[in-house]
Every structure is written in C-alpha cells, then in structure tokens.
mmCIF file of C-alpha atoms in Angstrom:
data_model
loop_
_atom_site.group_PDB
_atom_site.id
_atom_site.type_symbol
_atom_site.label_atom_id
_atom_site.label_comp_id
_atom_site.label_asym_id
_atom_site.label_seq_id
_atom_site.Cartn_x
_atom_site.Cartn_y
_atom_site.Cartn_z
ATOM 1 C CA MET A 163 -3.111 9.695 -1.505
ATOM 2 C CA GLU A 164 -2.712 5.950 -1.138
ATOM 3 C CA PHE A 165 -5.545 3.583 -0.242
ATOM 4 C CA GLN A 166 -4.509 0.462 1.675
ATOM 5 C CA SER A 167 -6.383 -2.530 3.027
ATOM 6 C CA THR A 168 -3.238 -4.284 4.253
ATOM 7 C CA VAL A 169 -0.224 -3.021 6.175
ATOM 8 C CA TYR A 170 2.785 -2.448 3.921
ATOM 9 C CA ARG A 171 5.995 -2.105 5.908
ATOM 10 C CA TYR A 172 7.725 0.037 3.272
ATOM 11 C CA MET A 173 4.882 2.479 2.598
ATOM 12 C CA ALA A 174 7.170 5.442 3.353
ATOM 13 C CA VAL A 175 9.499 4.315 0.553
ATOM 14 C CA ARG A 176 6.581 4.001 -1.887
ATOM 15 C CA LEU A 177 5.317 7.464 -0.984
ATOM 16 C CA MET A 178 8.783 8.969 -1.263
ATOM 17 C CA THR A 179 8.906 7.557 -4.801
ATOM 18 C CA TYR A 180 5.476 9.029 -5.617
ATOM 19 C CA VAL A 181 6.466 12.454 -4.298
ATOM 20 C CA GLY A 182 9.753 12.372 -6.223
ATOM 21 C CA LEU A 183 7.964 11.429 -9.443
ATOM 22 C CA LEU A 184 5.374 14.162 -8.878
ATOM 23 C CA TYR A 185 8.142 16.734 -8.463
ATOM 24 C CA GLU A 186 9.931 15.452 -11.567
ATOM 25 C CA GLY A 187 6.681 15.802 -13.520
ATOM 26 C CA LEU A 188 6.120 19.344 -12.248
ATOM 27 C CA ILE A 189 9.671 20.323 -13.146
ATOM 28 C CA ALA A 190 9.382 18.799 -16.637
ATOM 29 C CA ALA A 191 6.085 20.611 -17.194
ATOM 30 C CA GLY A 192 7.597 23.917 -16.050
ATOM 31 C CA SER A 193 5.111 24.107 -13.189
ATOM 32 C CA SER A 194 7.552 24.644 -10.369
ATOM 33 C CA ALA A 195 7.236 27.951 -8.537
ATOM 34 C CA PRO A 196 10.065 30.485 -8.898
ATOM 35 C CA ARG A 197 10.960 30.063 -5.219
ATOM 36 C CA GLY A 198 10.831 26.272 -5.181
ATOM 37 C CA LEU A 199 8.501 23.338 -5.329
ATOM 38 C CA THR A 200 5.200 23.267 -3.517
ATOM 39 C CA ALA A 201 4.780 21.222 -0.364
ATOM 40 C CA VAL A 202 3.185 17.778 -0.730
ATOM 41 C CA VAL A 203 1.366 16.023 2.104
ATOM 42 C CA PRO A 204 1.222 12.279 1.397
ATOM 43 C CA ILE A 205 -1.813 10.560 2.929
ATOM 44 C CA VAL A 206 -2.482 6.868 3.539
ATOM 45 C CA LEU A 207 -6.127 5.920 4.034
ATOM 46 C CA TYR A 208 -6.121 2.489 5.648
ATOM 47 C CA ASN A 209 -9.183 0.297 6.179
ATOM 48 C CA GLY A 210 -7.663 -3.063 7.146
ATOM 49 C CA ARG A 211 -8.652 -5.112 10.187
ATOM 50 C CA ASP A 212 -5.217 -5.149 11.811
ATOM 51 C CA ARG A 213 -3.810 -1.920 13.197
ATOM 52 C CA TRP A 214 -1.305 -0.047 11.044
ATOM 53 C CA THR A 215 2.215 -0.833 12.224
ATOM 54 C CA ALA A 216 4.400 0.485 9.403
ATOM 55 C CA ALA A 217 6.774 3.382 10.030
ATOM 56 C CA GLN A 218 5.232 6.722 9.094
ATOM 57 C CA ASP A 219 8.584 8.346 8.386
ATOM 58 C CA MET A 220 11.125 7.215 5.833
ATOM 59 C CA ALA A 221 13.954 7.972 8.281
ATOM 60 C CA MET A 222 12.688 5.207 10.581
ATOM 61 C CA LEU A 223 13.328 2.634 7.850
ATOM 62 C CA VAL A 224 16.989 3.513 7.372
ATOM 63 C CA ALA A 225 19.330 1.535 9.588
ATOM 64 C CA GLY A 226 21.451 3.420 12.069
ATOM 65 C CA ALA A 227 24.233 5.414 10.497
ATOM 66 C CA PRO A 228 27.407 6.834 12.007
ATOM 67 C CA SER A 229 26.611 10.196 13.580
ATOM 68 C CA GLY A 230 28.278 12.155 10.766
ATOM 69 C CA LEU A 231 26.028 10.510 8.160
ATOM 70 C CA VAL A 232 22.680 10.958 9.912
ATOM 71 C CA VAL A 233 22.051 14.201 8.005
ATOM 72 C CA TYR A 234 22.004 12.179 4.742
ATOM 73 C CA ARG A 235 19.250 9.877 5.882
ATOM 74 C CA PRO A 236 16.183 10.518 3.683
ATOM 75 C CA GLN A 237 13.106 11.858 5.412
ATOM 76 C CA LEU A 238 9.489 11.914 4.350
ATOM 77 C CA ARG A 239 6.561 11.672 6.721
ATOM 78 C CA TYR A 240 3.022 10.784 5.701
ATOM 79 C CA VAL A 241 -0.366 11.278 7.321
ATOM 80 C CA LEU A 242 -2.100 8.054 8.305
ATOM 81 C CA ILE A 243 -5.882 7.883 8.460
ATOM 82 C CA ASP A 244 -6.679 4.501 9.976
ATOM 83 C CA ALA A 245 -10.450 4.011 9.718
ATOM 84 C CA GLY A 246 -10.374 1.188 12.265
ATOM 85 C CA ARG A 247 -9.037 3.401 15.044
ATOM 86 C CA TYR A 248 -12.228 5.448 15.108
ATOM 87 C CA THR A 249 -14.842 4.016 17.442
ATOM 88 C CA GLU A 250 -18.560 3.860 16.778
ATOM 89 C CA SER A 251 -19.173 6.137 19.757
ATOM 90 C CA ALA A 252 -16.817 8.759 18.289
ATOM 91 C CA LEU A 253 -18.174 8.494 14.739
ATOM 92 C CA ALA A 254 -21.937 8.179 15.312
ATOM 93 C CA PRO A 255 -22.534 11.778 16.479
ATOM 94 C CA LEU A 256 -20.643 13.213 13.505
ATOM 95 C CA ARG A 257 -22.913 14.238 10.673
ATOM 96 C CA ASN A 258 -20.614 13.786 7.709
ATOM 97 C CA LEU A 259 -20.103 11.260 4.963
ATOM 98 C CA VAL A 260 -16.542 10.350 5.929
ATOM 99 C CA ALA A 261 -17.740 9.327 9.397
ATOM 100 C CA ALA A 262 -20.562 7.300 7.784
ATOM 101 C CA LEU A 263 -18.087 5.632 5.423
ATOM 102 C CA PHE A 264 -15.783 4.756 8.337
ATOM 103 C CA ARG A 265 -18.756 3.398 10.292
ATOM 104 C CA LEU A 266 -19.635 1.174 7.342
ATOM 105 C CA GLU A 267 -16.020 0.057 6.963
ATOM 106 C CA ASN A 268 -15.912 -0.804 10.680
ATOM 107 C CA SER A 269 -19.281 -2.577 10.689
ATOM 108 C CA ARG A 270 -19.212 -6.252 11.559
ATOM 109 C CA THR A 271 -22.912 -7.162 11.557
ATOM 110 C CA PRO A 272 -25.860 -6.485 9.243
ATOM 111 C CA GLY A 273 -27.401 -4.481 12.096
ATOM 112 C CA ASP A 274 -24.359 -2.179 12.152
ATOM 113 C CA VAL A 275 -24.771 -1.574 8.421
ATOM 114 C CA GLN A 276 -28.528 -1.008 8.806
ATOM 115 C CA ARG A 277 -27.991 1.732 11.404
ATOM 116 C CA VAL A 278 -25.636 3.658 9.125
ATOM 117 C CA LEU A 279 -27.868 3.115 6.091
ATOM 118 C CA ALA A 280 -30.814 4.619 7.965
ATOM 119 C CA VAL A 281 -28.783 7.786 8.541
ATOM 120 C CA LEU A 282 -27.527 7.919 4.936
ATOM 121 C CA VAL A 283 -31.040 7.526 3.510
ATOM 122 C CA VAL A 284 -32.103 10.636 5.441
ATOM 123 C CA TRP A 285 -28.961 12.666 4.706
ATOM 124 C CA LEU A 286 -28.947 11.889 0.986
ATOM 125 C CA ARG A 287 -32.684 12.133 0.244
ATOM 126 C CA ASP A 288 -32.337 15.436 -1.658
ATOM 127 C CA PRO A 289 -32.542 14.873 -5.466
ATOM 128 C CA ALA A 290 -29.259 16.774 -5.801
ATOM 129 C CA GLN A 291 -27.599 13.837 -4.001
ATOM 130 C CA ASP A 292 -28.679 11.211 -6.589
ATOM 131 C CA SER A 293 -25.174 10.432 -7.825
ATOM 132 C CA LEU A 294 -23.811 10.125 -4.275
ATOM 133 C CA ARG A 295 -26.693 7.808 -3.292
ATOM 134 C CA ARG A 296 -25.957 5.638 -6.344
ATOM 135 C CA ALA A 297 -22.234 5.583 -5.529
ATOM 136 C CA PHE A 298 -22.874 4.431 -1.950
ATOM 137 C CA THR A 299 -25.378 1.830 -3.194
ATOM 138 C CA THR A 300 -22.934 0.445 -5.769
ATOM 139 C CA TRP A 301 -20.070 0.319 -3.260
ATOM 140 C CA LEU A 302 -22.254 -1.441 -0.686
ATOM 141 C CA ARG A 303 -23.541 -3.969 -3.229
ATOM 142 C CA ARG A 304 -20.215 -4.739 -4.900
ATOM 143 C CA VAL A 305 -17.647 -4.287 -2.143
ATOM 144 C CA LEU A 306 -18.810 -4.029 1.448
ATOM 145 C CA LEU A 307 -21.756 -6.428 1.675
ATOM 146 C CA PRO A 308 -20.099 -9.303 -0.241
ATOM 147 C CA ALA A 309 -17.161 -9.038 2.168
ATOM 148 C CA ARG A 310 -19.364 -8.857 5.290
ATOM 149 C CA LEU A 311 -22.057 -11.328 4.162
ATOM 150 C CA PRO A 312 -20.266 -13.733 1.792
ATOM 151 C CA THR A 313 -23.034 -16.371 1.870
ATOM 152 C CA VAL A 314 -25.868 -13.922 1.178
ATOM 153 C CA SER A 315 -27.000 -13.185 -2.375
ATOM 154 C CA ILE A 316 -27.104 -9.415 -2.915
ATOM 155 C CA PRO A 317 -29.688 -8.417 -5.566
ATOM 156 C CA GLU A 318 -29.211 -5.566 -8.037
ATOM 157 C CA VAL A 319 -30.765 -2.714 -6.072
ATOM 158 C CA GLN A 320 -30.462 0.825 -7.406
ATOM 159 C CA ASP A 321 -31.070 3.031 -4.371
ATOM 160 C CA LEU A 322 -30.038 3.275 -0.720
ATOM 161 C CA GLY A 323 -33.664 2.926 0.379
ATOM 162 C CA GLU A 324 -33.947 -0.322 -1.580
ATOM 163 C CA MET A 325 -30.618 -1.419 -0.116
ATOM 164 C CA GLN A 326 -31.917 -0.715 3.399
ATOM 165 C CA SER A 327 -35.105 -2.751 2.760
ATOM 166 C CA MET A 328 -33.187 -5.612 1.152
ATOM 167 C CA LEU A 329 -30.735 -5.777 4.046
ATOM 168 C CA ALA A 330 -33.585 -5.780 6.576
ATOM 169 C CA GLU A 331 -35.134 -8.771 4.747
ATOM 170 C CA ARG A 332 -31.778 -10.585 4.670
ATOM 171 C CA VAL A 333 -31.299 -10.051 8.409
ATOM 172 C CA ILE A 334 -34.716 -11.573 9.092
ATOM 173 C CA GLU A 335 -33.859 -14.552 6.848
#
C-alpha cells in the first residue's frame, strides 16, 4: 500500500519494484507456496487536490513495441483509491471511519470539519475507542488543521470533544 499526496507519473514502476522485492523476500525466507507465489494487490491511497492522472498499469508506461515483442511488455496493475473523487453527498450517509476520514481530507472550511467531528464524537464515545479518538485528535491537530487553517494557532487538545469545542471557538473568532 502506497500513500500519496501528489501525482507520481511512474507509480506503476515503483509498485512493480515493491512487488518484486516482496516476492524476493518471500522466496529467500522460504515462504513461497508449493504451487507458486501468492497474489499481491498493490493499492495507492491518494489524497491530493488534483485528480490522479498517472497510468494505473505498468504496460501503459512502456512505449509501443513491434507486435512480436508486445508479450514481453511488463504488466502490473494497481488499485487506486482517490479520496478526492468521493463527494460529500456520497460519503455523509456512510457510517464508517474511512468515509469520515475522506470527508475530513476533502474538507475545505472549518464548518466542514466541524460537521464530521460531530459525527466522530458520537461514533467514538465508547471507552473502548479511546486510542482511536486520540489518533484522530492527534492527526487533526498536527496534520489536517494546520494545512486547512495555517494562520490559526491550534492548542494541545487531547480529545475529539475538546477539538470540536476548540474549532467552534476558532470559527467564531
């Protein structure tokens, strides 16, 4: 799995290298199955502003070859999950953390963030979710909010509820 915030034209080449190295490691460790290697599904999770334009198959990056050589063209396809292609109207009804994360990634205003935070506070209120609440709070404080609100000072809050209150105060200011 590869996380990207910018489009990289040669992502298929990078992933082909990763898959090859994974297979080499499995072979060296004696982990390959008697009937062959296990299938690998490379995934790119992209959260950049621009749409993903890179080829999703290695074969698309290899220049045209004479017809007799086409069979030697390397092939490897990867799955692209482009967070920006999911609309708020498609994500909002979904009750899962990936949809909430994508909604936060796609947010452009403090109000957008506040709406998702309100949902997360309810979903993650169970004490068993403490570590997940802290992880979301840390990510919001250190990554998302500084990028979305670069001129706003983000205090050291420890909980999503505190984060929600702090953001509401900042919006008023």
